[in-house]
Amino acid sequence: AQRVTQPEKLLSVFKGAPVELKCNYSYSGSPELFWYVQYSRQRLQLLLRHISRESIKGFTADLNKGETSFHLKKPFAQEEDSAMYYCASLRGSSNTGKLIFGQGTTLQVKP
Amino acid sequence: EAGVTQSPTHLIKTRGQQATLRCSPISGHTSVYWYQQALGLGLQFLLWYDEGEERNRGNFPPRFSGRQFPNYSSELNVNALELEDSALYLCASSLRGDDEQFFGPGTRLTVL
């Protein structure tokens, strides 16, 4: 079965420290991977997707097919980065329209 | 540009009743998706509608159903409500079926 795993429920770092939110996937075919973020009292919003190779708000994520990972990284965390982060995959071998989400990781950035 | 909108914000029902949730996609988007975010279960895919047709459904019983109207808005119906249906229901839309999905604020359904 297709699955997205975020092993950490909570990640707590100090402001200015590097951040790495882990995401692993299990698929056959070519998945399209995303990171979504949900700030307090706001809707779920797209942070970045692997095909665009963009850096948004200082975050980057590289698809590693060998390790089936799509970890989210930021070199220097800011307090405003505190939020819930979800890794998601759109498709494996066929387009199902179905985003498969990981369980989410709460990032807490302490001052 | 207006985002995805959902109504109502909150809905309280009793067990056995029916609930109807509504979603308006971003203008120009033809695909609408429904997800359930229940406590402890994460975000689970429910349904995908595109061009008025149901394209895919998740692992939910048939009492979860919906439709998409000619203006691409959508409705999710949950019949014979059970306590475990209490959750946040999120709607999303996309330009095409394989494009990034934009989410609405959700409808909080509480079943008493």
XYZ file of N, CA and C in Angstrom:
669
model
N 0.841 -1.193 0.000
C 0.000 0.000 0.000
C 0.880 1.248 0.000
N 0.383 2.283 -0.669
C 1.115 3.531 -0.691
C 1.090 4.167 0.686
N 2.230 4.679 1.105
C 2.301 5.210 2.458
C 3.310 6.353 2.530
N 3.001 7.338 3.356
C 3.928 8.437 3.642
C 4.147 8.438 5.150
N 5.397 8.441 5.552
C 5.726 8.346 6.973
C 6.498 9.572 7.431
N 6.001 10.189 8.491
C 6.734 11.255 9.170
C 7.003 10.731 10.575
N 8.219 10.349 10.849
C 8.495 9.631 12.093
C 8.388 10.477 13.361
N 8.499 11.787 13.224
C 8.484 12.649 14.413
C 7.149 13.362 14.538
N 6.510 13.230 15.727
C 5.257 13.979 15.946
C 5.576 15.422 16.296
N 6.688 15.599 17.021
C 7.056 16.927 17.491
C 8.545 17.128 17.312
N 8.903 18.292 16.778
C 10.299 18.666 16.665
C 10.450 20.046 17.283
N 11.294 20.133 18.285
C 11.458 21.393 19.004
C 12.893 21.866 18.844
N 13.079 23.081 18.347
C 14.421 23.636 18.143
C 14.445 25.078 18.637
N 15.641 25.595 18.816
C 15.784 26.999 19.166
C 15.912 27.837 17.902
N 15.487 29.071 18.019
C 15.603 30.024 16.921
C 17.051 30.070 16.444
N 17.216 30.028 15.113
C 18.547 30.078 14.536
C 19.176 28.715 14.315
N 18.585 27.677 14.878
C 19.114 26.318 14.709
C 18.632 25.740 13.381
N 19.378 24.763 12.824
C 18.899 24.115 11.599
C 17.722 23.196 11.899
N 16.885 23.043 10.870
C 15.696 22.201 11.012
C 15.687 21.159 9.902
N 15.336 19.923 10.261
C 15.096 18.897 9.250
C 13.875 18.100 9.670
N 12.828 18.202 8.863
C 11.608 17.435 9.104
C 11.641 16.240 8.157
N 11.539 15.058 8.732
C 11.738 13.856 7.931
C 10.446 13.356 7.285
N 10.613 12.832 6.067
C 9.486 12.252 5.347
C 10.010 11.100 4.498
N 9.394 9.947 4.631
C 9.711 8.804 3.790
C 8.446 8.317 3.104
N 8.595 7.805 1.912
C 7.433 7.327 1.168
C 7.690 5.915 0.666
N 6.620 5.209 0.390
C 6.747 3.871 -0.186
C 5.784 3.772 -1.360
N 6.330 3.686 -2.539
C 5.518 3.647 -3.757
C 6.198 2.840 -4.838
N 5.388 2.391 -5.741
C 5.904 1.943 -7.031
C 5.599 3.086 -7.990
N 6.365 3.260 -9.001
C 6.124 4.356 -9.927
C 6.805 5.633 -9.479
N 6.366 6.745 -10.007
C 6.999 8.033 -9.723
C 6.054 8.918 -8.923
N 6.296 9.059 -7.650
C 5.406 9.906 -6.850
C 5.697 11.383 -7.076
N 4.687 12.173 -6.858
C 4.887 13.616 -6.815
C 4.712 14.024 -5.361
N 5.701 14.675 -4.805
C 5.720 14.931 -3.362
C 5.578 16.395 -3.032
N 4.913 16.638 -1.909
C 4.611 17.991 -1.463
C 4.890 18.124 0.030
N 5.132 19.341 0.440
C 5.066 19.706 1.846
C 3.982 20.764 1.999
N 3.046 20.477 2.913
C 2.004 21.431 3.276
C 2.273 21.910 4.693
N 1.852 23.139 4.979
C 2.036 23.706 6.309
C 0.706 24.270 6.799
N 0.488 24.129 8.078
C -0.729 24.695 8.686
C -0.314 25.513 9.894
N -0.358 26.832 9.753
C -0.086 27.716 10.883
C -1.327 27.768 11.767
N -1.120 28.199 12.998
C -2.215 28.227 13.969
C -3.404 29.023 13.433
N -4.572 28.392 13.445
C -5.837 29.008 13.034
C -5.871 29.395 11.550
N -5.022 28.787 10.762
C -5.045 29.049 9.324
C -5.280 27.740 8.573
N -5.642 27.880 7.312
C -5.892 26.687 6.524
C -4.589 26.022 6.079
N -4.719 24.792 5.686
C -3.595 24.040 5.144
C -3.147 24.713 3.838
N -1.862 24.953 3.709
C -1.382 25.592 2.490
C -0.115 24.918 1.995
N 0.041 24.952 0.688
C 1.195 24.324 0.067
C 2.447 25.120 0.379
N 3.482 24.436 0.839
C 4.763 25.081 1.097
C 5.665 24.908 -0.125
N 5.837 23.652 -0.546
C 6.604 23.438 -1.762
C 6.316 22.044 -2.327
N 6.677 21.891 -3.605
C 6.510 20.609 -4.282
C 7.834 20.254 -4.950
N 8.102 18.969 -5.058
C 9.449 18.575 -5.454
C 9.752 18.924 -6.906
N 8.744 18.972 -7.775
C 9.048 19.216 -9.183
C 9.424 20.673 -9.439
N 9.044 21.580 -8.540
C 9.336 22.990 -8.791
C 10.746 23.360 -8.350
N 11.292 22.555 -7.436
C 12.661 22.791 -6.945
C 12.861 24.212 -6.400
N 11.800 24.796 -5.880
C 11.899 26.153 -5.339
C 12.299 26.114 -3.867
N 12.723 27.267 -3.389
C 12.941 27.439 -1.960
C 11.899 28.447 -1.487
N 11.052 28.027 -0.566
C 9.990 28.895 -0.071
C 10.240 29.176 1.399
N 10.242 30.450 1.772
C 10.474 30.855 3.171
C 11.757 30.231 3.714
N 12.718 29.990 2.844
C 14.003 29.442 3.272
C 14.028 27.929 3.385
N 12.879 27.283 3.121
C 12.802 25.825 3.189
C 13.136 25.205 1.829
N 13.811 24.080 1.875
C 14.070 23.293 0.676
C 13.778 21.831 0.983
N 13.519 21.072 -0.074
C 13.323 19.635 0.090
C 13.808 18.951 -1.168
N 14.612 17.933 -0.996
C 15.144 17.194 -2.139
C 14.605 15.782 -2.137
N 14.166 15.350 -3.301
C 13.680 13.983 -3.441
C 14.876 13.055 -3.579
N 14.982 12.081 -2.701
C 16.042 11.089 -2.752
C 15.391 9.744 -3.042
N 15.437 9.340 -4.317
C 14.739 8.110 -4.707
C 15.403 6.884 -4.108
N 16.715 6.938 -3.920
C 17.426 5.794 -3.341
C 16.970 5.513 -1.917
N 16.767 6.594 -1.155
C 16.331 6.437 0.232
C 14.818 6.615 0.375
N 14.133 6.830 -0.729
C 12.675 7.120 -0.738
C 12.345 8.149 0.332
N 13.061 9.269 0.272
C 12.848 10.325 1.265
C 12.638 11.675 0.603
N 12.000 12.562 1.345
C 11.730 13.921 0.874
C 11.760 14.822 2.109
N 12.909 14.908 2.724
C 13.038 15.653 3.975
C 13.003 17.158 3.725
N 12.381 17.876 4.650
C 12.264 19.338 4.557
C 13.339 19.974 5.443
N 14.067 20.928 4.879
C 15.190 21.504 5.612
C 15.167 23.019 5.586
N 15.693 23.579 6.661
C 15.895 25.024 6.719
C 17.135 25.264 7.561
N 18.073 26.056 7.084
C 19.325 26.207 7.820
C 19.182 26.967 9.147
N 18.262 27.946 9.197
C 18.131 28.758 10.410
C 16.642 28.953 10.717
N 16.153 28.280 11.721
C 14.726 28.345 12.045
C 14.343 29.698 12.633
N 13.143 30.149 12.309
C 12.571 31.377 12.857
C 11.336 31.023 13.679
N 11.012 31.898 14.638
C 9.843 31.607 15.480
C 8.575 31.484 14.657
N 8.476 32.250 13.579
C 7.265 32.188 12.753
C 7.151 30.892 11.942
N 8.174 30.051 12.001
C 8.091 28.749 11.337
C 7.322 27.734 12.174
N 7.017 28.086 13.406
C 6.271 27.166 14.275
C 4.914 26.872 13.646
N 4.653 25.610 13.382
C 3.425 25.199 12.685
C 3.400 23.677 12.606
N 2.318 23.176 11.995
C 2.205 21.739 11.708
C 2.610 21.545 10.255
N 3.473 20.583 9.990
C 3.956 20.324 8.641
C 3.543 18.919 8.212
N 2.976 18.834 7.015
C 2.555 17.557 6.467
C 3.293 17.283 5.164
N 3.818 16.096 5.063
C 4.372 15.613 3.814
C 3.262 14.835 3.102
N 3.181 14.977 1.793
C 2.101 14.304 1.073
C 2.583 13.869 -0.300
N 1.975 12.808 -0.787
C 2.276 12.307 -2.116
C 1.007 12.272 -2.939
N 1.128 12.673 -4.209
C -0.074 12.743 -5.052
C -0.345 11.463 -5.802
N 0.674 10.834 -6.321
C 0.393 9.636 -7.093
C 1.592 8.719 -7.126
N 1.306 7.467 -7.339
C 2.368 6.498 -7.536
C 2.392 6.124 -8.996
N 1.723 5.048 -9.345
C 1.762 4.574 -10.716
C 0.615 5.114 -11.556
N -0.355 5.754 -10.951
C -1.461 6.290 -11.746
C -2.031 7.512 -11.060
N -2.711 8.329 -11.805
C -3.287 9.531 -11.234
C -4.618 9.193 -10.578
N -4.636 9.272 -9.261
C -5.852 8.958 -8.525
C -6.490 10.197 -7.937
N -5.808 11.337 -8.064
C -6.301 12.564 -7.456
C -6.177 12.556 -5.947
N -5.593 11.532 -5.427
C -5.607 11.275 -3.987
C -4.283 11.685 -3.363
N -4.325 12.693 -2.514
C -3.151 13.061 -1.742
C -3.074 12.128 -0.542
N -1.921 11.493 -0.400
C -1.712 10.648 0.776
C -0.806 11.425 1.721
N -1.308 11.678 2.917
C -0.587 12.497 3.879
C 0.131 11.652 4.915
N 1.253 12.183 5.360
C 1.863 11.643 6.561
C 1.085 12.127 7.768
N 1.471 11.682 8.941
C 0.733 12.028 10.154
C 0.997 13.450 10.636
N 2.000 14.073 10.044
C 2.290 15.457 10.412
C 3.334 15.557 11.508
N 4.104 16.634 11.443
C 5.095 16.938 12.483
C 4.865 18.367 12.945
N 4.730 18.531 14.250
C 4.616 19.881 14.804
C 6.012 20.418 15.026
N 6.306 21.533 14.399
C 7.589 22.207 14.601
C 7.392 23.339 15.591
N 8.172 23.288 16.631
C 8.115 24.332 17.661
C 9.467 25.019 17.693
N 9.490 26.307 17.388
C 10.736 27.057 17.405
C 10.735 27.958 18.624
N 11.658 27.700 19.515
C 11.717 28.437 20.774
C 12.636 29.649 20.647
N 12.272 30.722 21.350
C 13.095 31.942 21.239
C 14.465 31.803 21.901
N -7.506 36.933 -5.580
C -8.261 35.726 -5.977
C -8.819 35.057 -4.731
N -10.128 34.774 -4.730
C -10.734 34.134 -3.565
C -10.279 32.689 -3.516
N -10.093 32.208 -2.291
C -9.682 30.824 -2.124
C -10.874 29.899 -2.099
N -10.613 28.658 -1.742
C -11.672 27.675 -1.582
C -12.510 28.063 -0.358
N -13.811 28.031 -0.528
C -14.686 28.354 0.605
C -15.522 27.144 0.966
N -15.837 27.030 2.241
C -16.640 25.925 2.732
C -17.698 26.444 3.682
N -18.846 25.774 3.668
C -19.906 26.124 4.619
C -20.638 24.855 5.045
N -21.161 24.829 6.262
C -20.947 25.832 7.309
C -19.579 25.664 7.949
N -19.226 26.560 8.842
C -17.956 26.446 9.559
C -18.049 25.326 10.585
N -19.167 25.290 11.256
C -19.417 24.259 12.259
C -20.782 23.647 12.014
N -20.896 22.364 12.344
C -22.163 21.660 12.170
C -22.285 20.648 13.304
N -23.390 20.739 14.001
C -23.629 19.798 15.098
C -24.855 18.976 14.766
N -24.689 17.660 14.810
C -25.777 16.736 14.489
C -25.829 15.644 15.552
N -26.922 14.922 15.545
C -27.014 13.774 16.444
C -26.895 12.486 15.624
N -26.558 11.451 16.321
C -26.354 10.148 15.686
C -27.582 9.737 14.881
N -27.338 9.239 13.667
C -28.441 8.813 12.816
C -28.923 9.871 11.834
N -28.590 11.129 12.115
C -29.018 12.200 11.206
C -28.128 12.247 9.970
N -28.496 13.155 9.063
C -27.702 13.356 7.855
C -27.040 14.730 7.914
N -25.830 14.821 7.348
C -25.127 16.104 7.289
C -24.799 16.431 5.838
N -24.912 17.713 5.509
C -24.551 18.179 4.170
C -23.534 19.297 4.301
N -22.409 19.123 3.661
C -21.317 20.086 3.708
C -21.101 20.610 2.287
N -20.767 21.885 2.189
C -20.651 22.506 0.880
C -19.276 23.110 0.649
N -18.907 23.154 -0.625
C -17.576 23.641 -0.994
C -17.648 24.384 -2.326
N -17.005 25.544 -2.368
C -16.866 26.273 -3.633
C -15.390 26.347 -3.989
N -15.016 25.849 -5.163
C -13.598 25.831 -5.533
C -13.118 27.203 -5.981
N -11.840 27.306 -6.146
C -11.253 28.511 -6.722
C -11.767 28.635 -8.158
N -12.064 29.849 -8.558
C -12.572 30.080 -9.898
C -11.625 29.506 -10.950
N -12.192 28.716 -11.864
C -11.377 28.102 -12.907
C -10.927 26.688 -12.593
N -11.047 26.300 -11.329
C -10.684 24.931 -10.952
C -11.864 24.005 -11.217
N -11.561 22.848 -11.828
C -12.638 21.906 -12.142
C -12.651 20.699 -11.222
N -11.548 20.473 -10.521
C -11.472 19.312 -9.626
C -11.701 19.721 -8.176
N -12.512 18.931 -7.498
C -12.776 19.152 -6.073
C -12.519 17.844 -5.328
N -11.897 17.986 -4.172
C -11.545 16.830 -3.350
C -12.101 17.037 -1.941
N -12.406 15.913 -1.297
C -12.836 15.958 0.095
C -11.922 15.073 0.929
N -11.546 15.596 2.089
C -10.709 14.864 3.034
C -11.342 14.927 4.424
N -11.092 13.883 5.196
C -11.529 13.870 6.593
C -10.291 13.941 7.478
N -10.340 14.844 8.447
C -9.247 14.942 9.426
C -9.828 14.646 10.797
N -9.769 13.386 11.156
C -10.285 12.964 12.459
C -9.139 12.893 13.446
N -9.471 13.122 14.690
C -8.442 13.129 15.739
C -7.727 11.792 15.783
N -6.420 11.855 15.694
C -5.630 10.642 15.791
C -5.510 9.846 14.505
N -6.268 10.238 13.472
C -6.230 9.473 12.213
C -5.608 10.243 11.064
N -5.310 11.507 11.279
C -4.677 12.279 10.213
C -5.644 12.611 9.100
N -5.091 13.045 7.986
C -5.894 13.452 6.825
C -6.134 12.247 5.926
N -7.409 11.921 5.725
C -7.762 10.765 4.912
C -8.570 11.218 3.700
N -8.176 10.743 2.540
C -8.864 11.076 1.296
C -10.259 10.439 1.269
N -11.243 11.244 0.903
C -12.624 10.761 0.830
C -13.080 10.596 -0.622
N -13.073 11.705 -1.363
C -13.674 11.708 -2.697
C -12.951 12.704 -3.597
N -13.030 12.415 -4.901
C -12.520 13.326 -5.915
C -13.580 13.460 -7.016
N -13.931 14.703 -7.296
C -14.846 15.000 -8.387
C -14.132 15.860 -9.423
N -14.395 15.536 -10.666
C -13.833 16.334 -11.750
C -14.841 16.401 -12.888
N -15.123 17.592 -13.350
C -16.087 17.789 -14.442
C -17.425 17.101 -14.158
N -17.844 17.163 -12.915
C -19.149 16.626 -12.557
C -19.201 15.135 -12.272
N -18.072 14.463 -12.438
C -18.054 13.012 -12.250
C -17.217 12.629 -11.023
N -17.622 11.580 -10.345
C -16.809 11.036 -9.265
C -15.672 10.246 -9.908
N -14.434 10.625 -9.615
C -13.267 9.988 -10.250
C -12.602 8.957 -9.343
N -12.711 9.164 -8.051
C -12.065 8.248 -7.119
C -12.684 8.438 -5.750
N -12.722 7.373 -4.966
C -13.168 7.511 -3.604
C -12.235 6.742 -2.687
N -12.126 7.207 -1.468
C -11.267 6.564 -0.493
C -11.975 5.415 0.193
N -11.343 4.886 1.199
C -11.859 3.717 1.896
C -12.891 4.119 2.953
N -14.012 4.602 2.500
C -15.102 5.027 3.381
C -16.380 4.317 2.958
N -17.298 4.109 3.909
C -18.548 3.414 3.563
C -19.414 4.245 2.620
N -20.376 3.587 1.964
C -21.235 4.265 0.973
C -22.088 5.389 1.553
N -22.240 5.438 2.872
C -23.050 6.523 3.432
C -22.343 7.884 3.295
N -21.083 7.842 2.908
C -20.380 9.074 2.522
C -20.529 9.212 1.007
N -21.190 10.255 0.593
C -21.393 10.451 -0.843
C -21.352 11.934 -1.147
N -21.376 12.258 -2.413
C -21.359 13.665 -2.756
C -21.712 13.874 -4.202
N -21.563 15.096 -4.603
C -21.761 15.405 -6.012
C -21.069 16.717 -6.352
N -20.911 16.929 -7.640
C -20.343 18.179 -8.121
C -21.335 18.804 -9.090
N -21.580 20.060 -8.914
C -22.564 20.777 -9.710
C -21.928 21.365 -10.973
N -22.770 21.793 -11.929
C -22.216 22.369 -13.171
C -21.287 23.555 -12.949
N -21.449 24.276 -11.850
C -20.537 25.405 -11.578
C -19.291 24.940 -10.813
N -19.120 23.627 -10.698
C -17.964 22.971 -10.067
C -17.981 23.005 -8.545
N -18.972 23.651 -7.954
C -19.076 23.541 -6.501
C -19.468 22.111 -6.150
N -19.310 21.783 -4.890
C -19.526 20.386 -4.513
C -20.212 20.295 -3.166
N -20.802 19.154 -2.946
C -21.519 18.873 -1.708
C -21.072 17.506 -1.224
N -20.840 17.396 0.072
C -20.557 16.105 0.684
C -21.716 15.768 1.601
N -22.279 14.595 1.432
C -23.369 14.135 2.286
C -22.906 12.941 3.108
N -23.244 13.007 4.369
C -22.950 11.872 5.242
C -24.271 11.439 5.865
N -24.692 10.226 5.531
C -25.955 9.693 6.044
C -25.724 8.856 7.291
N -26.794 8.651 8.040
C -26.757 7.776 9.224
C -25.518 8.059 10.069
N -25.389 9.289 10.491
C -24.188 9.735 11.201
C -23.868 8.861 12.408
N -22.561 8.615 12.547
C -22.060 7.882 13.711
C -21.125 8.805 14.489
N -20.931 8.466 15.758
C -20.101 9.326 16.604
C -18.706 9.534 16.010
N -18.187 8.461 15.409
C -16.815 8.546 14.867
C -16.702 9.371 13.588
N -17.836 9.863 13.094
C -17.791 10.766 11.942
C -17.403 12.181 12.369
N -17.357 12.425 13.645
C -16.941 13.739 14.147
C -15.515 14.010 13.693
N -15.330 15.097 12.964
C -14.022 15.392 12.369
C -14.081 16.744 11.693
N -12.915 17.172 11.247
C -12.830 18.343 10.374
C -12.835 17.826 8.945
N -13.750 18.335 8.133
C -13.835 17.925 6.731
C -13.280 19.040 5.868
N -12.236 18.696 5.135
C -11.564 19.666 4.294
C -11.909 19.435 2.835
N -12.133 20.524 2.154
C -12.344 20.491 0.717
C -11.118 21.127 0.066
N -10.743 20.624 -1.079
C -9.632 21.200 -1.843
C -10.033 21.282 -3.303
N -9.390 22.164 -4.046
C -9.644 22.212 -5.482
C -8.326 22.322 -6.228
N -8.364 21.924 -7.490
C -7.182 22.059 -8.340
C -7.615 22.367 -9.765
N -6.662 22.879 -10.507
C -6.936 23.249 -11.893
C -7.260 22.015 -12.726
N -6.505 20.994 -12.508
C -6.709 19.722 -13.203
C -6.580 18.620 -12.170
N -6.867 17.408 -12.593
C -6.848 16.300 -11.654
C -5.470 15.933 -11.145
N -4.425 16.348 -11.808
C -3.091 15.964 -11.355
C -2.283 17.169 -10.890
N -2.979 18.226 -10.543
C -2.303 19.463 -10.172
C -2.327 19.665 -8.660
N -1.591 20.648 -8.189
C -1.545 20.886 -6.744
C -2.928 21.287 -6.240
N -3.203 20.886 -5.016
C -4.511 21.092 -4.416
C -4.448 22.236 -3.414
N -5.480 23.078 -3.487
C -5.608 24.221 -2.592
C -6.763 23.936 -1.646
N -6.525 24.148 -0.359
C -7.483 23.731 0.646
C -8.341 24.866 1.174
N -9.549 24.492 1.554
C -10.448 25.399 2.243
C -10.211 25.341 3.739
N -10.961 26.152 4.495
C -10.759 26.213 5.940
C -11.375 25.041 6.702
N -12.251 24.311 6.049
C -12.838 23.139 6.684
C -14.195 23.382 7.325
N -14.928 22.300 7.498
C -16.169 22.292 8.272
C -15.966 21.335 9.431
N -16.191 21.837 10.635
C -16.066 20.997 11.822
C -17.413 20.339 12.090
N -17.482 19.026 11.900
C -18.710 18.270 12.157
C -18.604 17.570 13.511
N -19.582 17.820 14.335
C -19.650 17.163 15.634
C -20.925 16.330 15.678
N -20.766 15.062 15.987
C -21.913 14.157 16.090
C -22.097 13.779 17.561
N -23.285 14.107 18.072
C -23.555 13.854 19.493
C -24.403 12.592 19.678
